[in-house]
Amino acid sequence: MALMITDECINCDVCEPECPNQAIAMGEEHYLIDPDRCTECVGHFDEPQCVQVCPVECIPLNPQRVEPQPVLWAKYRRLQSGVAASNATTGTTEVG
Ligand code: SF4
Ligand code: SF4
């Protein structure tokens, strides 16, 4: 599953920089999670990093996005290939 941020969010800004997938961004009233980018941190960490740091525990699983582990891994790989393509474009992965 992807995770989601509820309206109990106090906009403390702590979770956004912790997300390895850049899935968290400020919405109209509070921070939101892009479910297409949230892997529950699969591929990066053992635990969802945003949940670890949120002081008000307002980041539950998103019931609209029930995704088993293989789907989360596939999402992770898709996001990584996007990162690789982006780096190739900007030349940040050049070697030698
Ligand atoms: Fe980002 Fe991980 Fe939180 Fe999903 S669970 S929003 S990938 S920090
Ligand atoms: Fe909102 Fe929790 Fe993120 Fe702070 S850590 S911005 S309260 S979701």
mmCIF file of N, CA and C and ligand atoms in Angstrom:
data_model
loop_
_atom_site.group_PDB
_atom_site.id
_atom_site.type_symbol
_atom_site.label_atom_id
_atom_site.label_comp_id
_atom_site.label_asym_id
_atom_site.label_seq_id
_atom_site.Cartn_x
_atom_site.Cartn_y
_atom_site.Cartn_z
ATOM 1 N N MET A 1 0.840 -1.200 0.000
ATOM 2 C CA MET A 1 0.000 0.000 0.000
ATOM 3 C C MET A 1 0.873 1.247 0.000
ATOM 4 N N ALA A 2 0.374 2.267 -0.590
ATOM 5 C CA ALA A 2 0.962 3.580 -0.350
ATOM 6 C C ALA A 2 0.449 4.068 1.005
ATOM 7 N N LEU A 3 1.097 5.083 1.521
ATOM 8 C CA LEU A 3 0.611 5.704 2.736
ATOM 9 C C LEU A 3 -0.088 7.012 2.383
ATOM 10 N N MET A 4 -0.759 7.591 3.362
ATOM 11 C CA MET A 4 -1.443 8.867 3.123
ATOM 12 C C MET A 4 -1.311 9.750 4.367
ATOM 13 N N ILE A 5 -1.417 11.050 4.156
ATOM 14 C CA ILE A 5 -1.348 12.004 5.263
ATOM 15 C C ILE A 5 -2.750 12.560 5.497
ATOM 16 N N THR A 6 -3.195 12.489 6.748
ATOM 17 C CA THR A 6 -4.551 12.948 7.062
ATOM 18 C C THR A 6 -4.548 14.445 7.406
ATOM 19 N N ASP A 7 -5.753 14.989 7.606
ATOM 20 C CA ASP A 7 -5.858 16.425 7.903
ATOM 21 C C ASP A 7 -5.444 16.746 9.344
ATOM 22 N N GLU A 8 -4.942 15.751 10.059
ATOM 23 C CA GLU A 8 -4.367 16.035 11.374
ATOM 24 C C GLU A 8 -2.930 16.549 11.256
ATOM 25 N N CYS A 9 -2.403 16.548 10.044
ATOM 26 C CA CYS A 9 -1.042 17.040 9.797
ATOM 27 C C CYS A 9 -0.917 18.487 10.275
ATOM 28 N N ILE A 10 0.185 18.767 10.982
ATOM 29 C CA ILE A 10 0.412 20.127 11.509
ATOM 30 C C ILE A 10 1.464 20.878 10.684
ATOM 31 N N ASN A 11 1.778 20.344 9.491
ATOM 32 C CA ASN A 11 2.718 21.008 8.578
ATOM 33 C C ASN A 11 4.055 21.325 9.254
ATOM 34 N N CYS A 12 4.587 20.329 9.934
ATOM 35 C CA CYS A 12 5.832 20.569 10.665
ATOM 36 C C CYS A 12 7.064 20.456 9.760
ATOM 37 N N ASP A 13 6.871 20.025 8.519
ATOM 38 C CA ASP A 13 7.953 19.961 7.515
ATOM 39 C C ASP A 13 8.979 18.845 7.752
ATOM 40 N N VAL A 14 8.759 18.002 8.750
ATOM 41 C CA VAL A 14 9.785 17.018 9.111
ATOM 42 C C VAL A 14 9.842 15.846 8.128
ATOM 43 N N CYS A 15 8.698 15.412 7.644
ATOM 44 C CA CYS A 15 8.676 14.190 6.838
ATOM 45 C C CYS A 15 9.178 14.394 5.411
ATOM 46 N N GLU A 16 8.917 15.541 4.845
ATOM 47 C CA GLU A 16 9.198 15.755 3.418
ATOM 48 C C GLU A 16 10.648 15.424 3.030
ATOM 49 N N PRO A 17 11.639 15.939 3.762
ATOM 50 C CA PRO A 17 13.025 15.619 3.368
ATOM 51 C C PRO A 17 13.442 14.184 3.659
ATOM 52 N N GLU A 18 12.669 13.457 4.471
ATOM 53 C CA GLU A 18 13.031 12.082 4.818
ATOM 54 C C GLU A 18 12.612 11.073 3.761
ATOM 55 N N CYS A 19 11.726 11.459 2.870
ATOM 56 C CA CYS A 19 11.192 10.498 1.891
ATOM 57 C C CYS A 19 12.210 10.221 0.789
ATOM 58 N N PRO A 20 12.610 8.958 0.612
ATOM 59 C CA PRO A 20 13.616 8.637 -0.399
ATOM 60 C C PRO A 20 13.074 8.684 -1.823
ATOM 61 N N ASN A 21 11.748 8.786 -1.945
ATOM 62 C CA ASN A 21 11.130 8.773 -3.272
ATOM 63 C C ASN A 21 10.556 10.125 -3.692
ATOM 64 N N GLN A 22 10.801 11.139 -2.902
ATOM 65 C CA GLN A 22 10.226 12.465 -3.170
ATOM 66 C C GLN A 22 8.713 12.353 -3.398
ATOM 67 N N ALA A 23 8.073 11.562 -2.536
ATOM 68 C CA ALA A 23 6.625 11.346 -2.669
ATOM 69 C C ALA A 23 5.811 12.359 -1.865
ATOM 70 N N ILE A 24 6.468 13.114 -0.992
ATOM 71 C CA ILE A 24 5.746 14.021 -0.091
ATOM 72 C C ILE A 24 5.905 15.457 -0.555
ATOM 73 N N ALA A 25 4.779 16.151 -0.645
ATOM 74 C CA ALA A 25 4.828 17.555 -1.046
ATOM 75 C C ALA A 25 3.697 18.299 -0.357
ATOM 76 N N MET A 26 3.849 19.599 -0.236
ATOM 77 C CA MET A 26 2.821 20.421 0.387
ATOM 78 C C MET A 26 1.603 20.488 -0.531
ATOM 79 N N GLY A 27 0.419 20.238 0.060
ATOM 80 C CA GLY A 27 -0.823 20.368 -0.679
ATOM 81 C C GLY A 27 -1.450 21.723 -0.400
ATOM 82 N N GLU A 28 -2.726 21.840 -0.652
ATOM 83 C CA GLU A 28 -3.371 23.134 -0.439
ATOM 84 C C GLU A 28 -3.440 23.493 1.038
ATOM 85 N N GLU A 29 -3.701 22.478 1.887
ATOM 86 C CA GLU A 29 -3.839 22.779 3.323
ATOM 87 C C GLU A 29 -2.807 22.075 4.195
ATOM 88 N N HIS A 30 -2.332 20.938 3.720
ATOM 89 C CA HIS A 30 -1.309 20.223 4.485
ATOM 90 C C HIS A 30 -0.531 19.336 3.541
ATOM 91 N N TYR A 31 0.512 18.703 4.065
ATOM 92 C CA TYR A 31 1.337 17.836 3.239
ATOM 93 C C TYR A 31 0.524 16.645 2.730
ATOM 94 N N LEU A 32 0.900 16.169 1.549
ATOM 95 C CA LEU A 32 0.227 15.036 0.923
ATOM 96 C C LEU A 32 1.280 14.063 0.391
ATOM 97 N N ILE A 33 0.861 12.796 0.213
ATOM 98 C CA ILE A 33 1.732 11.768 -0.356
ATOM 99 C C ILE A 33 1.213 11.385 -1.740
ATOM 100 N N ASP A 34 2.100 11.412 -2.727
ATOM 101 C CA ASP A 34 1.761 10.958 -4.069
ATOM 102 C C ASP A 34 1.795 9.429 -4.054
ATOM 103 N N PRO A 35 0.631 8.769 -4.166
ATOM 104 C CA PRO A 35 0.621 7.296 -4.056
ATOM 105 C C PRO A 35 1.389 6.616 -5.186
ATOM 106 N N ASP A 36 1.615 7.318 -6.277
ATOM 107 C CA ASP A 36 2.392 6.726 -7.367
ATOM 108 C C ASP A 36 3.889 6.715 -7.069
ATOM 109 N N ARG A 37 4.295 7.435 -6.026
ATOM 110 C CA ARG A 37 5.715 7.478 -5.670
ATOM 111 C C ARG A 37 6.014 6.832 -4.330
ATOM 112 N N CYS A 38 4.985 6.543 -3.533
ATOM 113 C CA CYS A 38 5.212 5.950 -2.209
ATOM 114 C C CYS A 38 5.299 4.433 -2.304
ATOM 115 N N THR A 39 6.427 3.882 -1.866
ATOM 116 C CA THR A 39 6.629 2.421 -1.858
ATOM 117 C C THR A 39 6.589 1.859 -0.443
ATOM 118 N N GLU A 40 6.081 2.649 0.528
ATOM 119 C CA GLU A 40 6.235 2.276 1.952
ATOM 120 C C GLU A 40 7.711 2.196 2.306
ATOM 121 N N CYS A 41 8.527 2.871 1.524
ATOM 122 C CA CYS A 41 9.992 2.867 1.668
ATOM 123 C C CYS A 41 10.623 1.549 1.240
ATOM 124 N N VAL A 42 9.857 0.630 0.659
ATOM 125 C CA VAL A 42 10.427 -0.610 0.128
ATOM 126 C C VAL A 42 11.537 -0.265 -0.872
ATOM 127 N N GLY A 43 12.667 -0.944 -0.734
ATOM 128 C CA GLY A 43 13.811 -0.685 -1.597
ATOM 129 C C GLY A 43 14.821 0.243 -0.949
ATOM 130 N N HIS A 44 14.384 0.990 0.055
ATOM 131 C CA HIS A 44 15.278 1.958 0.708
ATOM 132 C C HIS A 44 15.476 1.656 2.195
ATOM 133 N N PHE A 45 14.367 1.432 2.904
ATOM 134 C CA PHE A 45 14.420 1.265 4.357
ATOM 135 C C PHE A 45 13.466 0.157 4.792
ATOM 136 N N ASP A 46 13.692 -0.367 5.997
ATOM 137 C CA ASP A 46 12.827 -1.416 6.532
ATOM 138 C C ASP A 46 11.501 -0.866 7.025
ATOM 139 N N GLU A 47 11.480 0.414 7.391
ATOM 140 C CA GLU A 47 10.266 1.021 7.930
ATOM 141 C C GLU A 47 9.960 2.304 7.170
ATOM 142 N N PRO A 48 8.687 2.647 7.037
ATOM 143 C CA PRO A 48 8.349 3.930 6.406
ATOM 144 C C PRO A 48 8.960 5.095 7.194
ATOM 145 N N GLN A 49 9.820 5.834 6.542
ATOM 146 C CA GLN A 49 10.547 6.899 7.235
ATOM 147 C C GLN A 49 9.641 8.033 7.694
ATOM 148 N N CYS A 50 8.635 8.344 6.908
ATOM 149 C CA CYS A 50 7.744 9.449 7.293
ATOM 150 C C CYS A 50 6.989 9.107 8.574
ATOM 151 N N VAL A 51 6.580 7.847 8.704
ATOM 152 C CA VAL A 51 5.859 7.417 9.911
ATOM 153 C C VAL A 51 6.774 7.505 11.120
ATOM 154 N N GLN A 52 8.057 7.173 10.906
ATOM 155 C CA GLN A 52 9.015 7.207 12.006
ATOM 156 C C GLN A 52 9.169 8.606 12.593
ATOM 157 N N VAL A 53 9.111 9.616 11.733
ATOM 158 C CA VAL A 53 9.426 10.971 12.199
ATOM 159 C C VAL A 53 8.197 11.818 12.526
ATOM 160 N N CYS A 54 7.026 11.411 12.065
ATOM 161 C CA CYS A 54 5.843 12.264 12.253
ATOM 162 C C CYS A 54 5.473 12.368 13.741
ATOM 163 N N PRO A 55 5.406 13.597 14.270
ATOM 164 C CA PRO A 55 5.148 13.764 15.705
ATOM 165 C C PRO A 55 3.677 13.580 16.088
ATOM 166 N N VAL A 56 2.787 13.586 15.110
ATOM 167 C CA VAL A 56 1.359 13.485 15.454
ATOM 168 C C VAL A 56 0.709 12.208 14.905
ATOM 169 N N GLU A 57 1.532 11.311 14.359
ATOM 170 C CA GLU A 57 1.044 10.008 13.882
ATOM 171 C C GLU A 57 -0.166 10.145 12.958
ATOM 172 N N CYS A 58 0.009 10.946 11.921
ATOM 173 C CA CYS A 58 -1.120 11.181 11.000
ATOM 174 C C CYS A 58 -0.853 10.576 9.625
ATOM 175 N N ILE A 59 -0.038 9.492 9.572
ATOM 176 C CA ILE A 59 0.292 8.890 8.270
ATOM 177 C C ILE A 59 -0.095 7.410 8.262
ATOM 178 N N PRO A 60 -1.366 7.120 8.030
ATOM 179 C CA PRO A 60 -1.803 5.717 7.962
ATOM 180 C C PRO A 60 -1.630 5.142 6.553
ATOM 181 N N LEU A 61 -1.913 3.847 6.426
ATOM 182 C CA LEU A 61 -1.954 3.232 5.100
ATOM 183 C C LEU A 61 -3.120 3.811 4.317
ATOM 184 N N ASN A 62 -2.946 3.917 3.012
ATOM 185 C CA ASN A 62 -3.981 4.454 2.135
ATOM 186 C C ASN A 62 -4.876 3.314 1.660
ATOM 187 N N PRO A 63 -6.116 3.229 2.168
ATOM 188 C CA PRO A 63 -6.971 2.094 1.807
ATOM 189 C C PRO A 63 -7.353 2.076 0.329
ATOM 190 N N GLN A 64 -7.137 3.200 -0.343
ATOM 191 C CA GLN A 64 -7.419 3.253 -1.780
ATOM 192 C C GLN A 64 -6.302 2.605 -2.596
ATOM 193 N N ARG A 65 -5.168 2.348 -1.942
ATOM 194 C CA ARG A 65 -4.024 1.824 -2.686
ATOM 195 C C ARG A 65 -3.469 0.569 -2.013
ATOM 196 N N VAL A 66 -4.236 -0.515 -2.104
ATOM 197 C CA VAL A 66 -3.802 -1.796 -1.562
ATOM 198 C C VAL A 66 -2.808 -2.411 -2.540
ATOM 199 N N GLU A 67 -1.556 -2.516 -2.120
ATOM 200 C CA GLU A 67 -0.508 -3.002 -3.015
ATOM 201 C C GLU A 67 0.370 -4.011 -2.283
ATOM 202 N N PRO A 68 0.415 -5.262 -2.767
ATOM 203 C CA PRO A 68 1.294 -6.250 -2.132
ATOM 204 C C PRO A 68 2.758 -5.932 -2.417
ATOM 205 N N GLN A 69 3.647 -6.602 -1.708
ATOM 206 C CA GLN A 69 5.084 -6.336 -1.813
ATOM 207 C C GLN A 69 5.614 -6.334 -3.247
ATOM 208 N N PRO A 70 5.250 -7.319 -4.091
ATOM 209 C CA PRO A 70 5.798 -7.297 -5.454
ATOM 210 C C PRO A 70 5.437 -6.027 -6.218
ATOM 211 N N VAL A 71 4.259 -5.489 -5.944
ATOM 212 C CA VAL A 71 3.852 -4.254 -6.615
ATOM 213 C C VAL A 71 4.680 -3.075 -6.109
ATOM 214 N N LEU A 72 4.963 -3.089 -4.785
ATOM 215 C CA LEU A 72 5.792 -2.017 -4.227
ATOM 216 C C LEU A 72 7.207 -2.082 -4.802
ATOM 217 N N TRP A 73 7.729 -3.296 -4.958
ATOM 218 C CA TRP A 73 9.069 -3.446 -5.548
ATOM 219 C C TRP A 73 9.074 -2.980 -6.994
ATOM 220 N N ALA A 74 8.012 -3.304 -7.729
ATOM 221 C CA ALA A 74 7.925 -2.864 -9.121
ATOM 222 C C ALA A 74 7.883 -1.337 -9.198
ATOM 223 N N LYS A 75 7.169 -0.735 -8.250
ATOM 224 C CA LYS A 75 7.104 0.728 -8.215
ATOM 225 C C LYS A 75 8.485 1.304 -7.911
ATOM 226 N N TYR A 76 9.168 0.669 -6.949
ATOM 227 C CA TYR A 76 10.535 1.101 -6.606
ATOM 228 C C TYR A 76 11.444 1.052 -7.838
ATOM 229 N N ARG A 77 11.379 -0.063 -8.576
ATOM 230 C CA ARG A 77 12.260 -0.199 -9.738
ATOM 231 C C ARG A 77 11.906 0.829 -10.818
ATOM 232 N N ARG A 78 10.606 1.090 -10.976
ATOM 233 C CA ARG A 78 10.195 2.099 -11.958
ATOM 234 C C ARG A 78 10.741 3.472 -11.569
ATOM 235 N N LEU A 79 10.628 3.799 -10.291
ATOM 236 C CA LEU A 79 11.132 5.094 -9.840
ATOM 237 C C LEU A 79 12.644 5.181 -10.000
ATOM 238 N N GLN A 80 13.346 4.080 -9.710
ATOM 239 C CA GLN A 80 14.801 4.084 -9.841
ATOM 240 C C GLN A 80 15.221 4.259 -11.294
ATOM 241 N N SER A 81 14.493 3.616 -12.208
ATOM 242 C CA SER A 81 14.854 3.767 -13.618
ATOM 243 C C SER A 81 14.629 5.203 -14.059
ATOM 244 N N GLY A 82 13.636 5.847 -13.462
ATOM 245 C CA GLY A 82 13.412 7.263 -13.760
ATOM 246 C C GLY A 82 14.558 8.112 -13.257
ATOM 247 N N VAL A 83 15.058 7.781 -12.063
ATOM 248 C CA VAL A 83 16.207 8.502 -11.505
ATOM 249 C C VAL A 83 17.419 8.316 -12.407
ATOM 250 N N ALA A 84 17.643 7.070 -12.863
ATOM 251 C CA ALA A 84 18.789 6.786 -13.718
ATOM 252 C C ALA A 84 18.694 7.567 -15.026
ATOM 253 N N ALA A 85 17.484 7.589 -15.601
ATOM 254 C CA ALA A 85 17.294 8.317 -16.858
ATOM 255 C C ALA A 85 17.538 9.806 -16.649
ATOM 256 N N SER A 86 17.051 10.309 -15.522
ATOM 257 C CA SER A 86 17.236 11.723 -15.215
ATOM 258 C C SER A 86 18.720 12.051 -15.048
ATOM 259 N N ASN A 87 19.438 11.186 -14.349
ATOM 260 C CA ASN A 87 20.861 11.411 -14.146
ATOM 261 C C ASN A 87 21.624 11.351 -15.457
ATOM 262 N N ALA A 88 21.227 10.416 -16.341
ATOM 263 C CA ALA A 88 21.888 10.305 -17.623
ATOM 264 C C ALA A 88 21.698 11.592 -18.420
ATOM 265 N N THR A 89 20.495 12.157 -18.315
ATOM 266 C CA THR A 89 20.192 13.389 -19.048
ATOM 267 C C THR A 89 21.066 14.537 -18.568
ATOM 268 N N THR A 90 21.255 14.584 -17.241
ATOM 269 C CA THR A 90 22.014 15.696 -16.671
ATOM 270 C C THR A 90 23.493 15.381 -16.574
ATOM 271 N N GLY A 91 23.873 14.149 -16.920
ATOM 272 C CA GLY A 91 25.278 13.789 -16.911
ATOM 273 C C GLY A 91 25.829 13.501 -15.540
ATOM 274 N N THR A 92 24.942 13.328 -14.533
ATOM 275 C CA THR A 92 25.436 13.147 -13.174
ATOM 276 C C THR A 92 25.983 11.752 -12.928
ATOM 277 N N THR A 93 25.767 10.821 -13.845
ATOM 278 C CA THR A 93 26.301 9.473 -13.646
ATOM 279 C C THR A 93 27.524 9.213 -14.515
ATOM 280 N N GLU A 94 28.055 10.240 -15.124
ATOM 281 C CA GLU A 94 29.222 10.046 -15.976
ATOM 282 C C GLU A 94 30.389 9.492 -15.174
ATOM 283 N N VAL A 95 31.124 8.584 -15.782
ATOM 284 C CA VAL A 95 32.313 8.034 -15.122
ATOM 285 C C VAL A 95 33.516 8.207 -16.024
ATOM 286 N N GLY A 96 34.681 8.151 -15.396
ATOM 287 C CA GLY A 96 35.923 8.196 -16.130
ATOM 288 C C GLY A 96 36.113 9.483 -16.874
HETATM 289 FE FE1 SF4 B 1 7.998 8.393 1.288
HETATM 290 FE FE2 SF4 B 1 8.495 6.116 2.558
HETATM 291 FE FE3 SF4 B 1 6.686 7.810 3.531
HETATM 292 FE FE4 SF4 B 1 6.132 6.493 1.302
HETATM 293 S S1 SF4 B 1 6.469 5.574 3.335
HETATM 294 S S2 SF4 B 1 5.825 8.683 1.647
HETATM 295 S S3 SF4 B 1 8.146 6.344 0.351
HETATM 296 S S4 SF4 B 1 8.871 8.184 3.355
HETATM 297 FE FE1 SF4 B 2 2.526 16.565 8.693
HETATM 298 FE FE2 SF4 B 2 3.485 14.514 10.113
HETATM 299 FE FE3 SF4 B 2 4.719 15.326 7.877
HETATM 300 FE FE4 SF4 B 2 4.796 16.843 10.068
HETATM 301 S S1 SF4 B 2 5.703 14.812 9.827
HETATM 302 S S2 SF4 B 2 4.414 17.549 7.962
HETATM 303 S S3 SF4 B 2 2.764 16.473 10.914
HETATM 304 S S4 SF4 B 2 2.676 14.438 8.028
#
